[in-house]
PDB file of C-alpha atoms in Angstrom:
ATOM      1  CA  UNK A   1      -4.207  18.522 -51.926  1.00 42.00           C
ATOM      2  CA  UNK A   2      -0.625  18.982 -53.018  1.00 45.00           C
ATOM      3  CA  UNK A   3      -0.174  19.700 -56.721  1.00 44.00           C
ATOM      4  CA  UNK A   4       2.629  19.114 -59.221  1.00 40.00           C
ATOM      5  CA  UNK A   5       4.054  22.603 -58.690  1.00 42.00           C
ATOM      6  CA  UNK A   6       5.512  21.310 -55.410  1.00 45.00           C
ATOM      7  CA  UNK A   7       7.677  18.846 -57.303  1.00 44.00           C
ATOM      8  CA  UNK A   8       9.704  21.831 -58.482  1.00 40.00           C
ATOM      9  CA  UNK A   9      10.150  23.374 -55.019  1.00 43.00           C
ATOM     10  CA  UNK A  10      13.469  23.164 -53.258  1.00 42.00           C
ATOM     11  CA  UNK A  11      11.976  21.898 -50.032  1.00 41.00           C
ATOM     12  CA  UNK A  12      15.046  22.512 -47.914  1.00 41.00           C
ATOM     13  CA  UNK A  13      15.156  26.281 -48.453  1.00 45.00           C
ATOM     14  CA  UNK A  14      14.572  28.776 -45.696  1.00 45.00           C
ATOM     15  CA  UNK A  15      12.507  31.881 -46.393  1.00 46.00           C
ATOM     16  CA  UNK A  16      13.020  34.620 -43.833  1.00 52.00           C
ATOM     17  CA  UNK A  17      13.664  31.985 -41.190  1.00 64.00           C
ATOM     18  CA  UNK A  18      10.648  29.835 -42.063  1.00 79.00           C
ATOM     19  CA  UNK A  19      11.404  26.511 -43.766  1.00 87.00           C
ATOM     20  CA  UNK A  20       9.919  25.950 -47.219  1.00 91.00           C
ATOM     21  CA  UNK A  21       8.840  22.318 -47.043  1.00 93.00           C
ATOM     22  CA  UNK A  22       5.854  20.041 -47.193  1.00 96.00           C
ATOM     23  CA  UNK A  23       4.266  18.852 -43.961  1.00 96.00           C
ATOM     24  CA  UNK A  24       5.119  15.371 -42.727  1.00 96.00           C
ATOM     25  CA  UNK A  25       3.072  12.492 -44.151  1.00 96.00           C
ATOM     26  CA  UNK A  26       0.876   9.942 -42.433  1.00 97.00           C
ATOM     27  CA  UNK A  27      -1.612  12.290 -40.764  1.00 98.00           C
ATOM     28  CA  UNK A  28      -5.326  11.452 -40.889  1.00 98.00           C
ATOM     29  CA  UNK A  29      -7.780  14.338 -41.384  1.00 98.00           C
ATOM     30  CA  UNK A  30      -9.806  15.221 -38.289  1.00 97.00           C
ATOM     31  CA  UNK A  31     -11.653  18.433 -39.166  1.00 97.00           C
ATOM     32  CA  UNK A  32     -11.586  21.423 -41.536  1.00 98.00           C
ATOM     33  CA  UNK A  33     -12.884  24.986 -41.180  1.00 98.00           C
ATOM     34  CA  UNK A  34     -13.429  27.583 -43.932  1.00 98.00           C
ATOM     35  CA  UNK A  35     -13.233  31.179 -42.694  1.00 98.00           C
ATOM     36  CA  UNK A  36     -14.316  34.271 -44.597  1.00 97.00           C
ATOM     37  CA  UNK A  37     -13.690  36.900 -41.901  1.00 95.00           C
ATOM     38  CA  UNK A  38     -11.974  37.508 -38.568  1.00 95.00           C
ATOM     39  CA  UNK A  39     -15.392  37.449 -36.874  1.00 96.00           C
ATOM     40  CA  UNK A  40     -15.248  33.645 -37.225  1.00 97.00           C
ATOM     41  CA  UNK A  41     -12.023  33.291 -35.201  1.00 97.00           C
ATOM     42  CA  UNK A  42     -13.832  32.959 -31.883  1.00 96.00           C
ATOM     43  CA  UNK A  43     -15.891  30.053 -33.202  1.00 97.00           C
ATOM     44  CA  UNK A  44     -12.726  28.462 -34.602  1.00 97.00           C
ATOM     45  CA  UNK A  45     -10.999  28.705 -31.202  1.00 95.00           C
ATOM     46  CA  UNK A  46     -13.909  27.087 -29.357  1.00 94.00           C
ATOM     47  CA  UNK A  47     -14.501  24.321 -31.886  1.00 96.00           C
ATOM     48  CA  UNK A  48     -10.792  23.560 -32.211  1.00 95.00           C
ATOM     49  CA  UNK A  49     -10.389  23.373 -28.429  1.00 92.00           C
ATOM     50  CA  UNK A  50     -13.389  21.044 -28.213  1.00 92.00           C
ATOM     51  CA  UNK A  51     -12.036  18.895 -31.054  1.00 92.00           C
ATOM     52  CA  UNK A  52      -8.586  18.550 -29.518  1.00 91.00           C
ATOM     53  CA  UNK A  53     -10.002  18.074 -26.042  1.00 83.00           C
ATOM     54  CA  UNK A  54     -12.116  15.201 -27.357  1.00 57.00           C
ATOM     55  CA  UNK A  55      -8.969  13.447 -28.588  1.00 54.00           C
ATOM     56  CA  UNK A  56      -6.655  14.330 -25.707  1.00 49.00           C
ATOM     57  CA  UNK A  57      -5.841  11.820 -23.015  1.00 44.00           C
ATOM     58  CA  UNK A  58      -6.944  13.998 -20.114  1.00 44.00           C
ATOM     59  CA  UNK A  59      -8.233  17.450 -19.384  1.00 42.00           C
ATOM     60  CA  UNK A  60      -6.679  20.684 -20.581  1.00 43.00           C
ATOM     61  CA  UNK A  61      -4.158  21.898 -18.064  1.00 43.00           C
ATOM     62  CA  UNK A  62      -2.655  25.335 -18.790  1.00 47.00           C
ATOM     63  CA  UNK A  63      -1.167  27.578 -21.491  1.00 46.00           C
ATOM     64  CA  UNK A  64       1.788  25.185 -21.696  1.00 60.00           C
ATOM     65  CA  UNK A  65      -0.482  22.359 -22.814  1.00 80.00           C
ATOM     66  CA  UNK A  66      -0.725  21.218 -26.421  1.00 86.00           C
ATOM     67  CA  UNK A  67      -4.408  22.159 -26.858  1.00 89.00           C
ATOM     68  CA  UNK A  68      -3.825  25.729 -25.736  1.00 90.00           C
ATOM     69  CA  UNK A  69      -0.686  26.111 -27.854  1.00 92.00           C
ATOM     70  CA  UNK A  70      -2.394  24.676 -30.913  1.00 95.00           C
ATOM     71  CA  UNK A  71      -5.480  26.871 -30.507  1.00 95.00           C
ATOM     72  CA  UNK A  72      -3.292  29.967 -30.071  1.00 94.00           C
ATOM     73  CA  UNK A  73      -1.220  29.202 -33.180  1.00 95.00           C
ATOM     74  CA  UNK A  74      -4.322  28.331 -35.235  1.00 97.00           C
ATOM     75  CA  UNK A  75      -5.917  31.644 -34.266  1.00 96.00           C
ATOM     76  CA  UNK A  76      -2.772  33.666 -35.027  1.00 94.00           C
ATOM     77  CA  UNK A  77      -2.124  31.995 -38.380  1.00 95.00           C
ATOM     78  CA  UNK A  78      -5.779  32.202 -39.429  1.00 96.00           C
ATOM     79  CA  UNK A  79      -5.911  35.891 -38.456  1.00 94.00           C
ATOM     80  CA  UNK A  80      -2.755  36.527 -40.525  1.00 91.00           C
ATOM     81  CA  UNK A  81      -4.244  34.662 -43.492  1.00 93.00           C
ATOM     82  CA  UNK A  82      -7.512  36.581 -43.277  1.00 94.00           C
ATOM     83  CA  UNK A  83      -5.728  39.921 -42.907  1.00 90.00           C
ATOM     84  CA  UNK A  84      -2.912  39.514 -45.423  1.00 88.00           C
ATOM     85  CA  UNK A  85      -4.108  36.744 -47.749  1.00 90.00           C
ATOM     86  CA  UNK A  86      -7.098  36.130 -49.988  1.00 92.00           C
ATOM     87  CA  UNK A  87     -10.151  34.460 -48.420  1.00 91.00           C
ATOM     88  CA  UNK A  88     -11.395  31.964 -47.810  1.00 95.00           C
ATOM     89  CA  UNK A  89      -8.888  30.838 -45.230  1.00 97.00           C
ATOM     90  CA  UNK A  90      -8.903  27.101 -44.624  1.00 98.00           C
ATOM     91  CA  UNK A  91      -7.821  25.636 -41.290  1.00 98.00           C
ATOM     92  CA  UNK A  92      -7.255  21.874 -41.333  1.00 98.00           C
ATOM     93  CA  UNK A  93      -6.530  19.656 -38.347  1.00 98.00           C
ATOM     94  CA  UNK A  94      -5.017  16.182 -38.808  1.00 98.00           C
ATOM     95  CA  UNK A  95      -3.551  13.632 -36.431  1.00 97.00           C
ATOM     96  CA  UNK A  96      -1.351  10.608 -35.937  1.00 96.00           C
ATOM     97  CA  UNK A  97      -1.113   8.696 -32.659  1.00 94.00           C
ATOM     98  CA  UNK A  98       1.793  10.931 -31.610  1.00 95.00           C
ATOM     99  CA  UNK A  99       1.157  14.334 -33.201  1.00 96.00           C
ATOM    100  CA  UNK A 100      -1.340  16.914 -34.402  1.00 97.00           C
ATOM    101  CA  UNK A 101      -0.857  18.700 -37.721  1.00 98.00           C
ATOM    102  CA  UNK A 102      -2.328  22.167 -38.176  1.00 98.00           C
ATOM    103  CA  UNK A 103      -2.443  23.527 -41.740  1.00 98.00           C
ATOM    104  CA  UNK A 104      -3.680  27.061 -42.490  1.00 98.00           C
ATOM    105  CA  UNK A 105      -4.145  28.098 -46.118  1.00 97.00           C
ATOM    106  CA  UNK A 106      -5.162  31.273 -47.904  1.00 96.00           C
ATOM    107  CA  UNK A 107      -5.749  31.757 -51.610  1.00 95.00           C
ATOM    108  CA  UNK A 108      -2.816  34.090 -52.287  1.00 93.00           C
ATOM    109  CA  UNK A 109      -0.097  31.693 -53.493  1.00 93.00           C
ATOM    110  CA  UNK A 110       1.919  34.547 -54.993  1.00 90.00           C
ATOM    111  CA  UNK A 111       2.794  36.080 -51.635  1.00 88.00           C
ATOM    112  CA  UNK A 112       5.235  34.679 -49.109  1.00 85.00           C
ATOM    113  CA  UNK A 113       4.836  34.570 -45.338  1.00 84.00           C
ATOM    114  CA  UNK A 114       6.879  37.197 -43.532  1.00 75.00           C
ATOM    115  CA  UNK A 115       8.521  36.083 -40.322  1.00 69.00           C
ATOM    116  CA  UNK A 116       8.523  38.614 -37.452  1.00 61.00           C
ATOM    117  CA  UNK A 117      12.318  38.534 -37.279  1.00 58.00           C
ATOM    118  CA  UNK A 118      12.523  40.382 -40.602  1.00 51.00           C
ATOM    119  CA  UNK A 119       9.912  43.052 -39.883  1.00 53.00           C
ATOM    120  CA  UNK A 120       9.907  46.121 -37.689  1.00 52.00           C
ATOM    121  CA  UNK A 121       8.184  45.790 -34.324  1.00 54.00           C
ATOM    122  CA  UNK A 122       4.416  46.026 -34.643  1.00 55.00           C
ATOM    123  CA  UNK A 123       4.365  45.276 -38.384  1.00 55.00           C
ATOM    124  CA  UNK A 124       3.058  41.729 -37.963  1.00 56.00           C
ATOM    125  CA  UNK A 125       4.494  38.255 -38.373  1.00 60.00           C
ATOM    126  CA  UNK A 126       4.184  37.386 -34.691  1.00 74.00           C
ATOM    127  CA  UNK A 127       2.019  34.333 -35.437  1.00 82.00           C
ATOM    128  CA  UNK A 128       4.867  32.738 -37.380  1.00 85.00           C
ATOM    129  CA  UNK A 129       7.297  33.557 -34.581  1.00 83.00           C
ATOM    130  CA  UNK A 130       4.973  31.950 -32.032  1.00 87.00           C
ATOM    131  CA  UNK A 131       4.517  28.905 -34.272  1.00 90.00           C
ATOM    132  CA  UNK A 132       8.289  28.421 -34.388  1.00 88.00           C
ATOM    133  CA  UNK A 133       8.526  28.766 -30.611  1.00 88.00           C
ATOM    134  CA  UNK A 134       5.545  26.618 -29.578  1.00 92.00           C
ATOM    135  CA  UNK A 135       5.358  23.839 -32.175  1.00 94.00           C
ATOM    136  CA  UNK A 136       7.536  20.817 -32.881  1.00 95.00           C
ATOM    137  CA  UNK A 137       8.051  21.740 -36.549  1.00 95.00           C
ATOM    138  CA  UNK A 138       6.747  24.478 -38.806  1.00 94.00           C
ATOM    139  CA  UNK A 139       6.973  25.209 -42.508  1.00 95.00           C
ATOM    140  CA  UNK A 140       5.198  26.583 -45.529  1.00 94.00           C
ATOM    141  CA  UNK A 141       4.612  25.839 -49.177  1.00 95.00           C
ATOM    142  CA  UNK A 142       2.522  27.167 -52.048  1.00 95.00           C
ATOM    143  CA  UNK A 143       0.415  25.367 -54.628  1.00 94.00           C
ATOM    144  CA  UNK A 144      -1.164  26.886 -57.721  1.00 94.00           C
ATOM    145  CA  UNK A 145      -4.215  27.810 -55.630  1.00 94.00           C
ATOM    146  CA  UNK A 146      -3.028  28.477 -52.088  1.00 96.00           C
ATOM    147  CA  UNK A 147      -0.254  29.291 -49.667  1.00 95.00           C
ATOM    148  CA  UNK A 148      -0.117  26.890 -46.706  1.00 96.00           C
ATOM    149  CA  UNK A 149       1.570  27.303 -43.348  1.00 96.00           C
ATOM    150  CA  UNK A 150       1.694  24.210 -41.171  1.00 97.00           C
ATOM    151  CA  UNK A 151       2.854  23.253 -37.684  1.00 97.00           C
ATOM    152  CA  UNK A 152       3.003  20.023 -35.700  1.00 97.00           C
ATOM    153  CA  UNK A 153       2.335  19.544 -31.987  1.00 96.00           C
ATOM    154  CA  UNK A 154       2.571  16.579 -29.611  1.00 94.00           C
ATOM    155  CA  UNK A 155      -0.740  14.758 -29.248  1.00 90.00           C
ATOM    156  CA  UNK A 156      -0.551  14.758 -25.439  1.00 74.00           C
TER     157      UNK A 156
END
């Protein structure tokens, strides 16, 4: 849930190349995962792929397909949250007829995501870079309890 702290955010700012803004509205919740360690990432990948595949109009095709992109970004963002944030990490999947919304949250609202473009090679932030490259839109925001990074993908 979004709290009143967001009312004070300037939602058009950019932070290290990543927009500070709320996710688009109108998405219906599909499924949520709570992760306590990176050992749960494999299960997340499989369950997320099954969930998206069950809603997709056709079989998964290749790495260029929405399910594979979404699973890759979910895994990268969740791994970042588990490594650099405060557990538990929450991964939420929502949907409209046209798009998927992926939202990954950790319980470290005081820190900001660091985009790979501002870090030295090998220092992390690649998940955010991939999210910007492979999703329709991406952004982040913080509440009193969590920091959320979200991305949208076409539903087909």
